[in-house]
GROMACS .gro file of C-alpha atoms in nm:
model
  402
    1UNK     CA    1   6.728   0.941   7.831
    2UNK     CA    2   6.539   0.704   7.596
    3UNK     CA    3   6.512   0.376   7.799
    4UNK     CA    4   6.359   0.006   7.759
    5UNK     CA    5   6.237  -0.089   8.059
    6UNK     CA    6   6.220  -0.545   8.105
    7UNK     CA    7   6.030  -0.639   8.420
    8UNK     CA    8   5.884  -1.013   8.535
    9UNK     CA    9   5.505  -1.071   8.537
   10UNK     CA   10   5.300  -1.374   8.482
   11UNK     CA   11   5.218  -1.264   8.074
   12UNK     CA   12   5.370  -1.051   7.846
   13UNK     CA   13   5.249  -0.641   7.832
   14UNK     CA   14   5.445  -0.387   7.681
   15UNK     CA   15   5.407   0.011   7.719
   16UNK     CA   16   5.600   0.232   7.532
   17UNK     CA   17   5.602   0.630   7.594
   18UNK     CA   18   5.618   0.791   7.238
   19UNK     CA   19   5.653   1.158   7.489
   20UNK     CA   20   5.959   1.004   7.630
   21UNK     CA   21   6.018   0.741   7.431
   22UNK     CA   22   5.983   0.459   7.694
   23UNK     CA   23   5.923   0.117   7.637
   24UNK     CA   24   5.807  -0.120   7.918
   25UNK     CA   25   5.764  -0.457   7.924
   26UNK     CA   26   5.645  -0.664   8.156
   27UNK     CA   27   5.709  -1.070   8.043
   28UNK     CA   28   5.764  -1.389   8.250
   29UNK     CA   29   6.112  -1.490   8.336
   30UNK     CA   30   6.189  -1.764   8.042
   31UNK     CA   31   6.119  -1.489   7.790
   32UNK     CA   32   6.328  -1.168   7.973
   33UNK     CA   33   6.665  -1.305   7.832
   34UNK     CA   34   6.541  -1.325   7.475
   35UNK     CA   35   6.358  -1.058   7.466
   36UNK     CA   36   6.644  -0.876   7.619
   37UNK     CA   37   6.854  -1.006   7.291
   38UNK     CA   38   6.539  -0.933   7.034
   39UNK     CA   39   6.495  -0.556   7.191
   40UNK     CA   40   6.890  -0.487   7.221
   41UNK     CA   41   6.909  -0.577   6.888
   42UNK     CA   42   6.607  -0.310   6.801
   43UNK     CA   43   6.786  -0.077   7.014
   44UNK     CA   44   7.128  -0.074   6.814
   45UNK     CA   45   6.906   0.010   6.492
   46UNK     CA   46   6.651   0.295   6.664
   47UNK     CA   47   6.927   0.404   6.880
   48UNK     CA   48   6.731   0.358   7.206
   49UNK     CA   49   6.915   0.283   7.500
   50UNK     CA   50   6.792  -0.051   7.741
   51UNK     CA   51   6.746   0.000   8.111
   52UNK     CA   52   6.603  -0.378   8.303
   53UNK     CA   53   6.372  -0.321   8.537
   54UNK     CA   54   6.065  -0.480   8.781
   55UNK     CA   55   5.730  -0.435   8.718
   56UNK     CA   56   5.485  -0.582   8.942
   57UNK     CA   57   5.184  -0.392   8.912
   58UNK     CA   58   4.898  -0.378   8.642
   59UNK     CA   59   4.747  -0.055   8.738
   60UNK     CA   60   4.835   0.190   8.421
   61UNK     CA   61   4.739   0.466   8.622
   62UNK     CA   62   5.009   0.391   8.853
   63UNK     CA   63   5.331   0.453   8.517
   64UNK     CA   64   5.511   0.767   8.572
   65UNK     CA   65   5.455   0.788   8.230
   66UNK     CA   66   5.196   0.786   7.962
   67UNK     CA   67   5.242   0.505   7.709
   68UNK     CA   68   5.221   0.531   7.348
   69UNK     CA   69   5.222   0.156   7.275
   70UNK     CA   70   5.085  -0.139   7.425
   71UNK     CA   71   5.208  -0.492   7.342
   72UNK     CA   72   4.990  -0.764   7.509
   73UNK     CA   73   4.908  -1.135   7.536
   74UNK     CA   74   4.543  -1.196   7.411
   75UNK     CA   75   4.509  -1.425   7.743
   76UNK     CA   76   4.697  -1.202   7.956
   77UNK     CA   77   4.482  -1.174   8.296
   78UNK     CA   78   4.391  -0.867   8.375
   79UNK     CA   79   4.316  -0.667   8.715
   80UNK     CA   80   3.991  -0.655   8.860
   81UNK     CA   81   3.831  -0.341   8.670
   82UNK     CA   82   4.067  -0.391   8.350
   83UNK     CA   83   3.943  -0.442   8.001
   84UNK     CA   84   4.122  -0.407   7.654
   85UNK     CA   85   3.904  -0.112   7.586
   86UNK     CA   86   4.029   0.053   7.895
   87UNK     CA   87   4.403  -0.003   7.784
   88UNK     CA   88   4.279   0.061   7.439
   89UNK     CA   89   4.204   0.417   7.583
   90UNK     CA   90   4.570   0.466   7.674
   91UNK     CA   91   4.740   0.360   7.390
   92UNK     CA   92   4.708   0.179   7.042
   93UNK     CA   93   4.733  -0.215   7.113
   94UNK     CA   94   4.954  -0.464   6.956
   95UNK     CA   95   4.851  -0.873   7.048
   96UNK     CA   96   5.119  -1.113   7.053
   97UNK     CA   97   5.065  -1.441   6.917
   98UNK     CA   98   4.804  -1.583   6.687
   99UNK     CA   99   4.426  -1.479   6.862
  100UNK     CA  100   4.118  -1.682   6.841
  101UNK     CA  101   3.818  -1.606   6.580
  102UNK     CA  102   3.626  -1.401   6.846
  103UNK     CA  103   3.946  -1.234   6.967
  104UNK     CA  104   4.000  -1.083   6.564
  105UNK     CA  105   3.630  -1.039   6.571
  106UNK     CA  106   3.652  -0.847   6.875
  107UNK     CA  107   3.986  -0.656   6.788
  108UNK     CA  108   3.837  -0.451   6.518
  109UNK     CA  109   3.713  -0.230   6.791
  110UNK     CA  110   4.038  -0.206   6.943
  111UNK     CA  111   4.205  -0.048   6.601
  112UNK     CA  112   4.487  -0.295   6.626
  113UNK     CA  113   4.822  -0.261   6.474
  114UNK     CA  114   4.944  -0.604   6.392
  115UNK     CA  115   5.039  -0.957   6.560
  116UNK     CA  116   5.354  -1.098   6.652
  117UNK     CA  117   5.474  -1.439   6.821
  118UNK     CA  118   5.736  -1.444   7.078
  119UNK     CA  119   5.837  -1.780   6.953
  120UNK     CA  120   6.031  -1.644   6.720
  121UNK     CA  121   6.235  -1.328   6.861
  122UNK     CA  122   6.375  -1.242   6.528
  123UNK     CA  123   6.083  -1.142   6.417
  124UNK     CA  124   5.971  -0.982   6.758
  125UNK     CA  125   6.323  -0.764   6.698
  126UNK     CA  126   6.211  -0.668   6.359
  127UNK     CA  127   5.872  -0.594   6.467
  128UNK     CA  128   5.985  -0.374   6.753
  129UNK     CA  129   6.240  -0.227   6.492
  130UNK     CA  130   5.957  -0.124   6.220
  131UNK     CA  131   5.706   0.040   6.521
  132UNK     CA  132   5.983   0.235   6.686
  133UNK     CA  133   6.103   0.359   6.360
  134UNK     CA  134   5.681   0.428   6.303
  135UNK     CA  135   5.685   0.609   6.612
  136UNK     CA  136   5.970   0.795   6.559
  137UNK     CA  137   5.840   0.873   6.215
  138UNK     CA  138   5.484   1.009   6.380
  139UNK     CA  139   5.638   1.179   6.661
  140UNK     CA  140   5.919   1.373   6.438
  141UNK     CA  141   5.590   1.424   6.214
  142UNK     CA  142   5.365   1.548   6.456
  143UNK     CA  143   5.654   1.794   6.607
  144UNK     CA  144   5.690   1.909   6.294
  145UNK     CA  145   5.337   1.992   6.263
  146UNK     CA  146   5.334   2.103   6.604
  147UNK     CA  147   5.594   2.343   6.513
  148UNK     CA  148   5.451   2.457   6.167
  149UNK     CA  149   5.154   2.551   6.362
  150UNK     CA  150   5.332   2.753   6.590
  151UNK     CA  151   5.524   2.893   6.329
  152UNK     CA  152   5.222   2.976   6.157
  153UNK     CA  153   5.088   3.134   6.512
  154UNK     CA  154   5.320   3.347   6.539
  155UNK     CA  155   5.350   3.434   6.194
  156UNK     CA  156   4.957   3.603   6.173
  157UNK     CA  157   5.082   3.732   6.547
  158UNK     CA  158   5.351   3.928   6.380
  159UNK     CA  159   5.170   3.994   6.085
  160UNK     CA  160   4.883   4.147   6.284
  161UNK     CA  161   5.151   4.389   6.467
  162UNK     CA  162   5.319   4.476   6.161
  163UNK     CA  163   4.946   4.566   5.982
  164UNK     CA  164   4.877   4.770   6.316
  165UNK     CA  165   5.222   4.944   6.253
  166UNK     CA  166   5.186   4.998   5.886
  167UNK     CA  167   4.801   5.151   5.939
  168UNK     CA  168   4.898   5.371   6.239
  169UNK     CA  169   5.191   5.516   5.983
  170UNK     CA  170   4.982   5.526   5.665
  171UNK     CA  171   4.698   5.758   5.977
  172UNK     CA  172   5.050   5.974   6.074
  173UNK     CA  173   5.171   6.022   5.671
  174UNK     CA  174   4.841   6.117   5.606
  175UNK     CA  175   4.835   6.374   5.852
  176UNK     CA  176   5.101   6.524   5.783
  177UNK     CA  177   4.948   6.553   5.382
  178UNK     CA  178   4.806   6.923   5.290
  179UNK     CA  179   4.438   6.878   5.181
  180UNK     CA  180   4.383   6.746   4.836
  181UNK     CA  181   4.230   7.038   4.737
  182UNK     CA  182   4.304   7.449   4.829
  183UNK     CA  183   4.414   7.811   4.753
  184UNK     CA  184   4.746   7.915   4.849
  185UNK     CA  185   4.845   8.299   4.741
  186UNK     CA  186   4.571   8.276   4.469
  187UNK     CA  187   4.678   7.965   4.312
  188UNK     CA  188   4.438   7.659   4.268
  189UNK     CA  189   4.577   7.344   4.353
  190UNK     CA  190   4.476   6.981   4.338
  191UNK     CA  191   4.654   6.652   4.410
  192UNK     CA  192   4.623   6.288   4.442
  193UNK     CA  193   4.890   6.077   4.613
  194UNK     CA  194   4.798   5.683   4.530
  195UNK     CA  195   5.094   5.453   4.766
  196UNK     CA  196   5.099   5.100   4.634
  197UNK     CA  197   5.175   4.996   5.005
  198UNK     CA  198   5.023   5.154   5.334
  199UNK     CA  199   5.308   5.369   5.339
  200UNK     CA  200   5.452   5.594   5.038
  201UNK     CA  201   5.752   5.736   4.963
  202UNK     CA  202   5.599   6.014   4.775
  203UNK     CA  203   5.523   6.299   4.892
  204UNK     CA  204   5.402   6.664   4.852
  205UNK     CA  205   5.335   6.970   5.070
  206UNK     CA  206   5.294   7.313   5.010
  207UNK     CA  207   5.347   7.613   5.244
  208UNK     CA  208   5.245   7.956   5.175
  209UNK     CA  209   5.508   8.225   5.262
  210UNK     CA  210   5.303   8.528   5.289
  211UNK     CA  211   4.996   8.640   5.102
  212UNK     CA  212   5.138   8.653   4.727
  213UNK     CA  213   5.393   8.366   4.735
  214UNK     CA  214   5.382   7.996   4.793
  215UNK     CA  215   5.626   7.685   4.832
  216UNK     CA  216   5.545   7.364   4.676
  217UNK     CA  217   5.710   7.049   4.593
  218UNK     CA  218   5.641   6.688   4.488
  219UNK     CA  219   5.916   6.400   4.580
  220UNK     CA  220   5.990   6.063   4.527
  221UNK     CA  221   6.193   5.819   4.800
  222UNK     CA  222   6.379   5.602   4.666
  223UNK     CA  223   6.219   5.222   4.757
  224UNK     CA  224   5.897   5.177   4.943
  225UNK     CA  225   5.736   5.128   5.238
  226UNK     CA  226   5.865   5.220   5.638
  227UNK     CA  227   6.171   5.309   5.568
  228UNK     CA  228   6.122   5.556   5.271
  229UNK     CA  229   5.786   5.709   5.499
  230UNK     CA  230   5.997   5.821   5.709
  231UNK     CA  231   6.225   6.032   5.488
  232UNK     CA  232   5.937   6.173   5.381
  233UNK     CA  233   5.861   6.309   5.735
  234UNK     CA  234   6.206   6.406   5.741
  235UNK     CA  235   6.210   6.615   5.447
  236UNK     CA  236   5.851   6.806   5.553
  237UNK     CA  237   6.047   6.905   5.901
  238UNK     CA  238   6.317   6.984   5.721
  239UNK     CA  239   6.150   7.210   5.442
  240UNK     CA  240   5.824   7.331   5.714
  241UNK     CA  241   6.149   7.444   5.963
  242UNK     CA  242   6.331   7.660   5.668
  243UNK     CA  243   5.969   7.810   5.556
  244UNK     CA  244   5.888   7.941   5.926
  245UNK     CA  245   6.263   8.044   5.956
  246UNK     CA  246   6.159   8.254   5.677
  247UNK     CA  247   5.784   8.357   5.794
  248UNK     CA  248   5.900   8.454   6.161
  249UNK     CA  249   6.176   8.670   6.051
  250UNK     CA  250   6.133   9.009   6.230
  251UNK     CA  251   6.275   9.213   5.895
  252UNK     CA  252   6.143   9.023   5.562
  253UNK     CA  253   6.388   8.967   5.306
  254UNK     CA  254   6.411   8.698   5.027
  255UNK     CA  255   6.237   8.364   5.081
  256UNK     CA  256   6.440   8.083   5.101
  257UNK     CA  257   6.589   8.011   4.747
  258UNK     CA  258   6.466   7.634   4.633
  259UNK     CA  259   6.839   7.553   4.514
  260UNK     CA  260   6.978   7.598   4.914
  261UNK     CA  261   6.694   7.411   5.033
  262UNK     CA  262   6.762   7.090   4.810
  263UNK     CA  263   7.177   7.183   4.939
  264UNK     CA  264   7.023   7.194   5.303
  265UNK     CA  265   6.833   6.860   5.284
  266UNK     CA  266   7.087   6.657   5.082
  267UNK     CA  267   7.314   6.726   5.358
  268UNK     CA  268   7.042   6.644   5.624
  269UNK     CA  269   6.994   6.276   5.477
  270UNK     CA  270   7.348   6.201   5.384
  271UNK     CA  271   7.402   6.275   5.794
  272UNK     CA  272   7.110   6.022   5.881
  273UNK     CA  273   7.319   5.729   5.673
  274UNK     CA  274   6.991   5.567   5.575
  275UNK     CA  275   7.124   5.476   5.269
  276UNK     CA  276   6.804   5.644   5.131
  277UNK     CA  277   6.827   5.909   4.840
  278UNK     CA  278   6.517   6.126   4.676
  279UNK     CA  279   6.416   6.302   4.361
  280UNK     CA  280   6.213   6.604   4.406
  281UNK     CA  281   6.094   6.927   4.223
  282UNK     CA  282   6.093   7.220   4.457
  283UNK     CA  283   5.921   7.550   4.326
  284UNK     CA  284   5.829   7.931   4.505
  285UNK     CA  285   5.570   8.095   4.315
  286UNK     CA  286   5.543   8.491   4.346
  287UNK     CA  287   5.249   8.617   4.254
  288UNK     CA  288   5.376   9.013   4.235
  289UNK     CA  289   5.627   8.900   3.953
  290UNK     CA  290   5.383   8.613   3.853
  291UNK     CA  291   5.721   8.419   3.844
  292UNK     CA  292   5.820   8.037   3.932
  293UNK     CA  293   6.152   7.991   4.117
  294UNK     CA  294   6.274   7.612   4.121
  295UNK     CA  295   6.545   7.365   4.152
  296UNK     CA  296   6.506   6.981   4.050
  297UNK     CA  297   6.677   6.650   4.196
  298UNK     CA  298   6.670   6.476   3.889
  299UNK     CA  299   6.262   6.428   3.892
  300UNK     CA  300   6.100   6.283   3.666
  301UNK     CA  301   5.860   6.319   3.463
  302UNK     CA  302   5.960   6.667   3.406
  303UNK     CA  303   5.685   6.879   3.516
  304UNK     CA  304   5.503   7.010   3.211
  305UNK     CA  305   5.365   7.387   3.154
  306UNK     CA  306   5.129   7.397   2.917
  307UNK     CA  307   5.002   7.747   2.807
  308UNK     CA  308   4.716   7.924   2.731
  309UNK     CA  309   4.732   7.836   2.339
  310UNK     CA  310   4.719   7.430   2.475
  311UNK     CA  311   5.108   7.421   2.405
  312UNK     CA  312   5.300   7.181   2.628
  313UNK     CA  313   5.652   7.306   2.763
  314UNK     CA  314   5.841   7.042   2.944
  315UNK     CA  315   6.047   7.293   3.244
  316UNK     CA  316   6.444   7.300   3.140
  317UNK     CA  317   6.622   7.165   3.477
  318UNK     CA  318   6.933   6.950   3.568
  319UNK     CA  319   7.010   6.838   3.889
  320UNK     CA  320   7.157   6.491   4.088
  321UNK     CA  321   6.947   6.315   4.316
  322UNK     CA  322   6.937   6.395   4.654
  323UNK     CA  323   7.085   6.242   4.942
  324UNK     CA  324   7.349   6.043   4.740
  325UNK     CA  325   7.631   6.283   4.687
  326UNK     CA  326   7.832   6.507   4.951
  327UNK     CA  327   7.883   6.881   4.830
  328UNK     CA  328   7.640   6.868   4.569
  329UNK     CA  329   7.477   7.219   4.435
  330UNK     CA  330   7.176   7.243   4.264
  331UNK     CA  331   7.110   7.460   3.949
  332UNK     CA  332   6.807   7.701   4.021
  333UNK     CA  333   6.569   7.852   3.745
  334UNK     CA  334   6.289   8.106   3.698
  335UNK     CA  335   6.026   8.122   3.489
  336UNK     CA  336   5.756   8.399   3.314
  337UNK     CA  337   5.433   8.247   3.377
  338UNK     CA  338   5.123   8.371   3.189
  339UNK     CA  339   4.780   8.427   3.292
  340UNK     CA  340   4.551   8.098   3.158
  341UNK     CA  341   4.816   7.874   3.204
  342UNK     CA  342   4.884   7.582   3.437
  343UNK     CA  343   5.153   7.363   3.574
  344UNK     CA  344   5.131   6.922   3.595
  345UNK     CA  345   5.357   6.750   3.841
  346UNK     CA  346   5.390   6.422   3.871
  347UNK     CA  347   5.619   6.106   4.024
  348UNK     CA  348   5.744   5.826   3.803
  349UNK     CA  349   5.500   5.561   3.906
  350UNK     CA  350   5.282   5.758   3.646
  351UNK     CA  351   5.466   5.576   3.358
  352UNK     CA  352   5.335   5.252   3.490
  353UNK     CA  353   4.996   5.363   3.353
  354UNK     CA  354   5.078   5.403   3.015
  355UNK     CA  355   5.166   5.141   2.745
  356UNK     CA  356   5.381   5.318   2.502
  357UNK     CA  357   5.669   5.083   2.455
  358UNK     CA  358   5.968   5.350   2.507
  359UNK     CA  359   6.025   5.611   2.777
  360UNK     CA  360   6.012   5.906   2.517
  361UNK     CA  361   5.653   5.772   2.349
  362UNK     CA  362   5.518   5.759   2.708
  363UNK     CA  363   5.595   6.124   2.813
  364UNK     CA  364   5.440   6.206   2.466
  365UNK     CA  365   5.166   6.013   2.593
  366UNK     CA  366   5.155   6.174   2.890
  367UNK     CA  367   5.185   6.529   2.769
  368UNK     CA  368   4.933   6.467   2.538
  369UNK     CA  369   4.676   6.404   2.841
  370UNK     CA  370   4.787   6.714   3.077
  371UNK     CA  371   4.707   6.909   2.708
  372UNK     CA  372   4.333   6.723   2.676
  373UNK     CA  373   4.261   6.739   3.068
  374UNK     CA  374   4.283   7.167   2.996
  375UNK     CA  375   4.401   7.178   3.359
  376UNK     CA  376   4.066   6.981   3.489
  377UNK     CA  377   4.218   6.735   3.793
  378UNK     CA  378   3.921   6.485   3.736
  379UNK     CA  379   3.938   6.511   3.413
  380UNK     CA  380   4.313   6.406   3.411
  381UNK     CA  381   4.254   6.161   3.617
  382UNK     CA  382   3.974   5.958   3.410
  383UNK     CA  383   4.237   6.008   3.152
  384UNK     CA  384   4.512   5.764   3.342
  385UNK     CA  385   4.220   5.544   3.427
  386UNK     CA  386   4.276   5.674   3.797
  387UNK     CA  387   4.206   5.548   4.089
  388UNK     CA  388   4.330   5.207   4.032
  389UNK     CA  389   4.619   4.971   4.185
  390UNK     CA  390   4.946   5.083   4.145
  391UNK     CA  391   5.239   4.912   4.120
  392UNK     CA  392   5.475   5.189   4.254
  393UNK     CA  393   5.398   5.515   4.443
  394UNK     CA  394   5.189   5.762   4.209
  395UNK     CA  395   5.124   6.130   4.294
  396UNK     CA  396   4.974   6.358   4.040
  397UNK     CA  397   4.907   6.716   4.045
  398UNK     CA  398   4.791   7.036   3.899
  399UNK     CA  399   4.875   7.382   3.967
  400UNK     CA  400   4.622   7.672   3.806
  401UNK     CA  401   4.550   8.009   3.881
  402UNK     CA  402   4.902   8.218   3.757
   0.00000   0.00000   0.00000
């Protein structure tokens, strides 16, 4: 409870608590009844209720509180051992009534806060009135502060947790990443996956199915970060589990065809209720037939063929996204592939990279490079300026070797 505590003395000394926001005073008799008056009235304005109480002892040590405030008489006499720099120690001071010359002299070291004269207990009310309201001011202030700081504590706490989260995913994701570079069933492939966060929601893998065939695919989570790193996982179970289904087979028979897989996993991730959809490009190369089976889920950029003569040849597909419709089935294509040629993939955060004003001019743009790069990975890459920040999820990639 906020109390005012009035107790009898021989001179007038006031303590106020701003922790508990206690005032006591200690005053002789003549002045208890107006002072009573002057600090009710202060009360009704701060809202601080008035207990009345005796004080008979001098000994600050001795409060069961510590005070914020002291109001005192510049000839109060003190206890043995007592000087206004002691009291000064506990609290600010306030001296009532006017002080001699040496007393202001001598009250600069005391950082005083002002002087006030009970003879007139109006003024003592409004006094008491303007450092209450001061104190409730600094205190609200310094809780604030107090507050902000712990707020802010916590804050780089959490922060730190969340970084140690985010870098022990971004370690996992990249594990679970093929190498950048290698030869699966005689095809050469290189790949560079740049997340604009710690976590992607790109992705590629590729699998090889037996000695002349390979799986490979490049996708695109919708949204980034956490959430969309983990469909990613998803989706390598999910395609890794069909692929050994297929490898462990005691009697060989077709591989698994890339338009049931997209069927398979758009049921998968309409089951998880994520509310997390992908677009992907999903291809089995067969070296024996030097053929490319694939199905799309509405990737883009289309992935790009360009032939031995330099000609680019954008790869006919249709196909929804997956993991937003029930039911859906995905169109599945082949292609002849000739010897000398190669294949680009790549996820839309490429387009961010290029400054043609129109979706059309900057696949132009783009095909334009996968024709000058002649199937060189570095060499595409200096041509998007690459590595450099991203603003979305980038993955790139070449396929050679047909």
């Amino acid at each position: 409870m906020n109390c005012i505590l009035l107790c009898q003395g021989r001179h007038c000394l006031a303590l106020m608590s701003l922790t508990q926001n206690r005032l006591l005073i200690c005053a002789p008799p003549a002045l208890c009844e107006p002072l009573v008056h002057a600090l009710t009235t202060a009360a009704q304005v701060t809202g601080v209720a008035i207990e009345i109480a005796t004080y008979e002892h001098w000994d600050l040590n001795a409060l069961a509180f510590v005070p914020a405030l002291i109001f005192c008489d510049p000839q109060l006499a003190l206890p043995e051992k007592t000087s206004w720099i002691t009291l000064r120690q506990h609290a600010p001071l306030v001296w009532l009534g006017k002080p001699s010359a040496p007393q202001v002299q001598q009250s600069y070291a005391f950082d005083l806060w002002g002087y006030w004269s009970f003879a007139d207990t109006q003024q003592l009310a409004l006094a008491c009135v303007q450092i209450l309201q001061r104190l409730v001011h600094e205190r609200m202030q310094n809780a604030c502060i107090q507050s902000l700081q712990e707020a802010h504590q916590d804050l780089q706490t959490q922060l730190a947790l969340l970084r140690q989260d985010q870098e022990a995913g971004h370690f996992v994701q990249q594990k679970l990443l093929p190498p950048s570079q290698m030869q699966v069933a005689g095809l050469d492939i290189h790949y560079a996956l740049y997340p604009s966060l710690y976590l992607s929601g790109d992705f590629v893998d590729t699998l090889a199915l037996d000695e002349k065939s390979a799986l490979f695919y490049v996708a695109d989570v919708s949204g980034h970060g956490a959430s969309s790193a983990f469909v990613t996982i998803l989706l390598k179970y999910l395609v890794t589990r069909a692929c050994q289904a297929f490898i462990s087979a005691p009697t060989k028979t077709h591989p698994p065809s890339p338009a049931d897989l997209l069927a398979q996993i758009n049921t998968q991730l309409l089951e998880t209720d994520l509310g997390k959809h992908l677009t992907i490009f999903l291809a089995i190369y067969d070296r024996r037939t030097r053929t490319l089976t694939y199905s799309t889920g509405a990737h883009l950029p289309v992935p790009v063929l360009v032939g031995p003569q330099g000609q680019a040849k954008p790869l006919p597909m249709q196909g929804l996204p997956v993991g937003l419709f029930a039911g859906v089935q995905y169109p599945q294509y082949t292609c002849q592939l000739e010897v000398g040629a190669y294949l680009v993939l790549a996820s839309d955060g490429v387009f961010e990279l290029l400054e043609a004003p129109s979706l059309e001019a900057k696949e132009a743009d783009l095909h334009d490079k996968y024709i000058q790069c002649q199937g060189d990975f570095a060499r595409l890459q200096a041509l998007l300026k690459l590595p450099c920040a991203c603003p979305d999820d980038l993955t790139l990639m070449t396929i050679s070797g047909f």
